[in-house]
Amino acid sequence: MGAPADGIPASLVETLRHAQSVAVLTGSGISAESGVPTFRNAQTGLWARYDPMDLATPEAFARDPRLVWEWYAWRRGLVEGAAPNSGHEALAELERHVPEFVLITQNVDGLHQRAGSQRVIELHGNIMRSKCSLEAVILEPGEDDTDVPPSCPRCGASLRPDVVWFGEMLPQETLEAAFEAARSCDLFLSIGTSSLVQPAASLPFEALHGRVAVVEVNPDETPLTPHAEYALRGRAGEVLPALVGAVYG
Ligand code: NAD
């Protein structure tokens, strides 16, 4: 079923009002309105000629750690200068109403937590943290030295951003918690994601497999669209406040 940004179907409002357990998956689209670009949007300025798929990989880091760190320094600056938008805020509000709520995000920008979301599963890590490329040492934001690339305070090896790069495995426990949330919820929302990056793209299908209704919020069609019970065509920053407002306003 389709709906314009401000036309939330009444049956969805009723379903959400009675939902006891909601799982939400977000992708970079929800942060686009905060000024953090998605990977599939052209990069700007200095970075316009680079494809993120060629920078966010272990191979790129092995080949040219300075280039990869410079790109991450630019992206960290974008994230630091960004603020959560009305889409992030609507999800934080939704969490306050639903008895069991899990927010699974592919985003590494921490904007959900800054909007007030509590139960957040960060599938792909967090761009503001660093980790040692050799051992299990994590550095919180601001703890890195200023060298490029910065080095591990314990063993001296290069630090890397604490994110999951293309071609890398996700932490098993994190992934299991996300799949469990998709299986056990009674409504699943997929927001601002192209539904192309695995394994995150399988989460709504896990929900569908258990006959859970799936809602998609995206201005564009994705491979999930034909399977979604509700495909709300529009921007997350407009659709989500309208949805949450229709249920609890
Ligand atoms: P993607 O770039 O593949 O897709 C973004 C999706 O968002 C598209 O389908 C697009 O139509 C949709 N979109 C754009 N503007 C929107 C809006 N205002 N409201 C709702 N939807 C909108 O992103 P992805 O699916 O998250 O996968 C790419 C990978 O890149 C992820 O693994 C993620 O870790 C990483 N990434 C993260 C950030 C971030 O943390 N903000 C930014 C870029 C990339």
CSV table of C-alpha atoms and ligand atoms in Angstrom, one decimal:
chain,number,residue,atom,x,y,z
A,1,MET,CA,0.0,0.0,0.0
A,2,GLY,CA,1.4,3.4,-0.9
A,3,ALA,CA,0.9,6.7,0.8
A,4,PRO,CA,2.1,10.3,0.4
A,5,ALA,CA,4.3,11.8,3.1
A,6,ASP,CA,1.4,13.3,5.0
A,7,GLY,CA,-1.1,10.6,4.2
A,8,ILE,CA,-0.5,8.0,6.9
A,9,PRO,CA,-2.9,5.0,6.4
A,10,ALA,CA,-5.5,4.7,9.2
A,11,SER,CA,-4.8,0.9,9.5
A,12,LEU,CA,-1.1,1.6,10.1
A,13,VAL,CA,-2.0,4.1,12.8
A,14,GLU,CA,-4.1,1.4,14.5
A,15,THR,CA,-1.4,-1.3,14.2
A,16,LEU,CA,1.3,1.0,15.6
A,17,ARG,CA,-1.0,2.1,18.5
A,18,HIS,CA,-1.5,-1.5,19.6
A,19,ALA,CA,2.0,-2.8,18.9
A,20,GLN,CA,3.7,-4.2,22.0
A,21,SER,CA,7.1,-4.7,20.3
A,22,VAL,CA,8.6,-2.7,17.5
A,23,ALA,CA,11.9,-3.1,15.8
A,24,VAL,CA,13.3,-0.3,13.5
A,25,LEU,CA,16.1,-0.5,11.0
A,26,THR,CA,17.6,2.8,9.9
A,27,GLY,CA,20.1,3.6,7.2
A,28,SER,CA,22.0,6.6,6.1
A,29,GLY,CA,18.9,8.2,4.5
A,30,ILE,CA,17.6,9.2,8.0
A,31,SER,CA,20.7,11.3,8.5
A,32,ALA,CA,20.7,12.9,5.1
A,33,GLU,CA,18.4,15.7,6.3
A,34,SER,CA,21.0,16.4,9.1
A,35,GLY,CA,23.6,17.1,6.4
A,36,VAL,CA,25.4,13.7,6.6
A,37,PRO,CA,25.5,12.4,3.0
A,38,THR,CA,24.5,8.9,2.1
A,39,PHE,CA,27.1,6.8,0.4
A,40,ARG,CA,25.0,6.6,-2.8
A,41,ASN,CA,24.8,10.4,-3.0
A,42,ALA,CA,27.7,12.0,-4.8
A,43,GLN,CA,30.4,13.2,-2.3
A,44,THR,CA,31.1,16.9,-2.3
A,45,GLY,CA,34.2,19.1,-2.4
A,46,LEU,CA,37.6,17.5,-2.2
A,47,TRP,CA,36.1,14.0,-1.9
A,48,ALA,CA,33.9,14.2,-5.0
A,49,ARG,CA,36.2,12.1,-7.1
A,50,TYR,CA,36.4,9.2,-4.6
A,51,ASP,CA,33.9,6.4,-4.3
A,52,PRO,CA,33.2,5.6,-0.6
A,53,MET,CA,33.2,1.9,-1.6
A,54,ASP,CA,36.9,2.3,-2.4
A,55,LEU,CA,37.6,4.1,0.9
A,56,ALA,CA,35.6,2.2,3.5
A,57,THR,CA,37.5,-1.1,3.0
A,58,PRO,CA,40.3,-2.9,4.7
A,59,GLU,CA,42.2,-3.0,1.4
A,60,ALA,CA,42.0,0.8,1.1
A,61,PHE,CA,43.3,1.2,4.6
A,62,ALA,CA,46.2,-1.3,4.0
A,63,ARG,CA,47.1,0.6,0.8
A,64,ASP,CA,46.8,4.2,2.0
A,65,PRO,CA,45.9,4.6,5.7
A,66,ARG,CA,46.6,8.4,5.5
A,67,LEU,CA,44.0,8.9,2.7
A,68,VAL,CA,41.4,6.8,4.6
A,69,TRP,CA,42.0,8.7,7.8
A,70,GLU,CA,41.8,12.1,6.0
A,71,TRP,CA,38.4,11.0,4.7
A,72,TYR,CA,37.3,9.9,8.1
A,73,ALA,CA,38.5,13.1,9.6
A,74,TRP,CA,36.3,15.0,7.1
A,75,ARG,CA,33.3,12.7,7.9
A,76,ARG,CA,33.9,13.1,11.7
A,77,GLY,CA,33.8,16.8,11.2
A,78,LEU,CA,30.4,16.5,9.3
A,79,VAL,CA,29.0,14.4,12.1
A,80,GLU,CA,30.3,16.7,14.8
A,81,GLY,CA,28.7,19.7,13.1
A,82,ALA,CA,25.4,17.9,12.5
A,83,ALA,CA,22.3,17.8,14.7
A,84,PRO,CA,19.6,15.1,15.0
A,85,ASN,CA,16.6,15.9,12.8
A,86,SER,CA,12.9,15.5,13.3
A,87,GLY,CA,13.1,11.9,12.0
A,88,HIS,CA,15.6,10.9,14.7
A,89,GLU,CA,13.5,12.7,17.3
A,90,ALA,CA,10.3,11.0,16.2
A,91,LEU,CA,11.9,7.6,16.7
A,92,ALA,CA,13.1,8.6,20.2
A,93,GLU,CA,9.6,9.6,21.0
A,94,LEU,CA,8.2,6.3,19.6
A,95,GLU,CA,10.5,4.4,21.9
A,96,ARG,CA,8.9,6.2,24.9
A,97,HIS,CA,5.5,4.8,24.0
A,98,VAL,CA,6.2,1.3,22.9
A,99,PRO,CA,6.7,-1.3,25.7
A,100,GLU,CA,9.5,-3.2,23.8
A,101,PHE,CA,11.4,-1.2,21.3
A,102,VAL,CA,14.7,-1.8,19.5
A,103,LEU,CA,16.4,0.6,17.1
A,104,ILE,CA,18.9,-1.2,14.8
A,105,THR,CA,21.0,1.3,12.8
A,106,GLN,CA,23.5,0.9,10.0
A,107,ASN,CA,24.6,4.5,10.8
A,108,VAL,CA,27.9,5.2,12.4
A,109,ASP,CA,27.1,8.8,13.3
A,110,GLY,CA,25.5,8.5,16.8
A,111,LEU,CA,22.7,10.9,15.9
A,112,HIS,CA,20.0,8.5,17.2
A,113,GLN,CA,21.6,8.5,20.7
A,114,ARG,CA,21.9,12.3,20.5
A,115,ALA,CA,18.2,12.5,19.8
A,116,GLY,CA,17.4,10.5,22.9
A,117,SER,CA,17.1,6.9,21.7
A,118,GLN,CA,18.1,4.5,24.4
A,119,ARG,CA,18.0,1.0,23.0
A,120,VAL,CA,20.2,1.3,20.0
A,121,ILE,CA,22.1,-1.6,18.2
A,122,GLU,CA,24.9,-0.1,16.1
A,123,LEU,CA,25.4,-2.7,13.5
A,124,HIS,CA,28.4,-1.0,11.8
A,125,GLY,CA,30.1,0.7,14.8
A,126,ASN,CA,30.6,4.4,15.5
A,127,ILE,CA,32.7,6.7,13.5
A,128,MET,CA,33.8,8.8,16.5
A,129,ARG,CA,35.5,5.8,18.2
A,130,SER,CA,38.8,4.3,17.1
A,131,LYS,CA,40.2,0.8,17.5
A,132,CYS,CA,43.6,-0.8,17.2
A,133,SER,CA,44.1,-2.5,13.9
A,134,LEU,CA,45.9,-5.4,15.7
A,135,GLU,CA,44.4,-5.9,19.1
A,136,ALA,CA,41.1,-5.4,21.0
A,137,VAL,CA,41.8,-1.8,22.2
A,138,ILE,CA,39.0,0.7,21.7
A,139,LEU,CA,39.5,4.4,22.1
A,140,GLU,CA,36.6,6.7,23.0
A,141,PRO,CA,36.1,9.9,21.0
A,142,GLY,CA,38.9,12.4,21.5
A,143,GLU,CA,41.4,9.8,22.9
A,144,ASP,CA,43.4,9.3,19.7
A,145,ASP,CA,46.7,11.2,19.2
A,146,THR,CA,46.9,13.7,16.4
A,147,ASP,CA,49.2,11.7,14.1
A,148,VAL,CA,47.7,10.5,10.8
A,149,PRO,CA,47.2,7.6,11.1
A,150,PRO,CA,47.0,7.8,14.9
A,151,SER,CA,48.7,4.9,16.8
A,152,CYS,CA,47.6,2.5,19.5
A,153,PRO,CA,48.7,3.8,23.0
A,154,ARG,CA,49.4,0.2,24.0
A,155,CYS,CA,51.2,-1.5,21.1
A,156,GLY,CA,51.9,1.3,18.7
A,157,ALA,CA,50.1,-0.2,15.7
A,158,SER,CA,47.9,2.0,13.5
A,159,LEU,CA,44.5,2.8,14.9
A,160,ARG,CA,41.5,2.6,12.6
A,161,PRO,CA,37.9,4.0,12.9
A,162,ASP,CA,35.7,1.6,14.9
A,163,VAL,CA,33.4,0.9,12.0
A,164,VAL,CA,32.6,-2.2,10.0
A,165,TRP,CA,34.1,-1.8,6.5
A,166,PHE,CA,32.7,-3.3,3.3
A,167,GLY,CA,33.9,-7.0,3.2
A,168,GLU,CA,34.2,-7.3,7.0
A,169,MET,CA,32.2,-9.4,9.3
A,170,LEU,CA,29.8,-7.8,11.8
A,171,PRO,CA,30.3,-8.7,15.5
A,172,GLN,CA,28.3,-11.9,16.0
A,173,GLU,CA,26.5,-10.9,19.2
A,174,THR,CA,25.4,-7.6,17.7
A,175,LEU,CA,24.0,-9.3,14.6
A,176,GLU,CA,22.3,-12.0,16.7
A,177,ALA,CA,20.6,-9.3,18.8
A,178,ALA,CA,19.4,-7.6,15.6
A,179,PHE,CA,18.0,-10.8,14.1
A,180,GLU,CA,16.3,-11.7,17.4
A,181,ALA,CA,14.6,-8.3,17.5
A,182,ALA,CA,13.4,-8.7,13.9
A,183,ARG,CA,12.0,-12.1,14.7
A,184,SER,CA,10.3,-11.2,18.0
A,185,CYS,CA,8.7,-7.8,17.1
A,186,ASP,CA,5.1,-7.3,16.0
A,187,LEU,CA,5.9,-4.4,13.6
A,188,PHE,CA,9.1,-3.8,11.7
A,189,LEU,CA,10.1,-0.4,10.2
A,190,SER,CA,12.8,0.0,7.6
A,191,ILE,CA,13.8,3.6,7.2
A,192,GLY,CA,16.2,5.4,4.9
A,193,THR,CA,18.1,2.3,3.7
A,194,SER,CA,18.6,1.1,0.2
A,195,SER,CA,18.1,-2.5,1.4
A,196,LEU,CA,21.2,-3.5,-0.6
A,197,VAL,CA,24.0,-3.8,2.1
A,198,GLN,CA,24.1,-7.2,3.7
A,199,PRO,CA,23.5,-8.6,6.3
A,200,ALA,CA,21.3,-5.6,7.4
A,201,ALA,CA,19.2,-5.9,4.3
A,202,SER,CA,18.1,-9.4,5.4
A,203,LEU,CA,16.6,-8.1,8.7
A,204,PRO,CA,13.2,-7.0,7.3
A,205,PHE,CA,13.0,-10.3,5.4
A,206,GLU,CA,13.6,-12.1,8.7
A,207,ALA,CA,10.6,-10.2,10.1
A,208,LEU,CA,8.5,-11.0,7.0
A,209,HIS,CA,9.4,-14.7,7.3
A,210,GLY,CA,7.7,-14.6,10.7
A,211,ARG,CA,4.6,-12.8,9.2
A,212,VAL,CA,5.5,-9.5,10.9
A,213,ALA,CA,4.2,-6.5,9.0
A,214,VAL,CA,6.9,-4.3,7.5
A,215,VAL,CA,6.7,-0.6,6.9
A,216,GLU,CA,9.2,1.1,4.6
A,217,VAL,CA,10.0,4.9,4.7
A,218,ASN,CA,12.0,6.0,1.7
A,219,PRO,CA,11.6,8.5,-1.1
A,220,ASP,CA,12.7,5.9,-3.6
A,221,GLU,CA,11.8,2.3,-4.3
A,222,THR,CA,14.1,-0.4,-3.0
A,223,PRO,CA,14.2,-4.2,-3.3
A,224,LEU,CA,12.1,-4.3,-0.1
A,225,THR,CA,9.3,-2.1,-1.5
A,226,PRO,CA,7.2,-4.9,-3.1
A,227,HIS,CA,7.3,-6.9,0.1
A,228,ALA,CA,6.4,-4.0,2.5
A,229,GLU,CA,2.8,-3.9,3.8
A,230,TYR,CA,3.1,-0.1,3.9
A,231,ALA,CA,5.6,1.8,1.7
A,232,LEU,CA,5.6,5.4,2.8
A,233,ARG,CA,7.1,7.4,0.0
A,234,GLY,CA,8.8,10.5,1.5
A,235,ARG,CA,11.6,11.8,3.6
A,236,ALA,CA,12.1,10.4,7.1
A,237,GLY,CA,12.1,13.9,8.6
A,238,GLU,CA,8.6,14.4,7.4
A,239,VAL,CA,7.0,11.0,7.4
A,240,LEU,CA,8.1,9.9,10.9
A,241,PRO,CA,6.8,12.9,12.8
A,242,ALA,CA,3.5,12.6,10.8
A,243,LEU,CA,3.3,8.9,11.7
A,244,VAL,CA,4.2,9.3,15.4
A,245,GLY,CA,2.0,12.4,15.6
A,246,ALA,CA,-1.0,10.5,14.1
A,247,VAL,CA,-0.6,7.7,16.7
A,248,TYR,CA,0.2,9.7,19.9
A,249,GLY,CA,-0.5,13.3,19.0
B,1,NAD,P1,22.6,3.9,1.2
B,1,NAD,O1,23.4,5.1,1.0
B,1,NAD,O2,22.8,2.7,0.5
B,1,NAD,O3,21.0,4.3,1.0
B,1,NAD,C1,20.4,5.4,1.5
B,1,NAD,C2,18.9,5.3,1.3
B,1,NAD,O4,18.3,6.4,1.9
B,1,NAD,C3,18.5,5.3,-0.2
B,1,NAD,O5,17.6,4.3,-0.4
B,1,NAD,C4,17.8,6.7,-0.3
B,1,NAD,O6,16.7,6.6,-1.2
B,1,NAD,C5,17.3,6.9,1.1
B,1,NAD,N1,17.1,8.3,1.5
B,1,NAD,C6,17.7,9.4,1.1
B,1,NAD,N2,17.3,10.5,1.7
B,1,NAD,C7,16.3,10.1,2.5
B,1,NAD,C8,15.5,10.7,3.5
B,1,NAD,N3,15.5,12.1,3.6
B,1,NAD,N4,14.6,10.0,4.2
B,1,NAD,C9,14.5,8.6,4.0
B,1,NAD,N5,15.3,8.0,3.1
B,1,NAD,C10,16.2,8.7,2.4
B,1,NAD,O7,22.6,3.7,2.8
B,1,NAD,P2,22.6,2.5,3.7
B,1,NAD,O8,21.4,1.6,3.2
B,1,NAD,O9,22.5,3.0,5.1
B,1,NAD,O10,23.9,1.7,3.4
B,1,NAD,C11,25.2,2.2,3.2
B,1,NAD,C12,26.2,2.0,4.3
B,1,NAD,O11,26.9,3.2,4.5
B,1,NAD,C13,25.7,1.6,5.6
B,1,NAD,O12,26.4,0.5,5.9
B,1,NAD,C14,26.2,2.7,6.6
B,1,NAD,O13,27.0,2.1,7.6
B,1,NAD,C15,27.1,3.6,5.8
B,1,NAD,N6,26.9,5.0,6.0
B,1,NAD,C16,26.5,5.6,7.2
B,1,NAD,C17,26.3,7.0,7.2
B,1,NAD,C18,25.9,7.6,8.5
B,1,NAD,O14,26.3,7.1,9.6
B,1,NAD,N7,25.1,8.7,8.5
B,1,NAD,C19,26.4,7.8,6.1
B,1,NAD,C20,26.8,7.2,4.9
B,1,NAD,C21,27.0,5.8,4.8
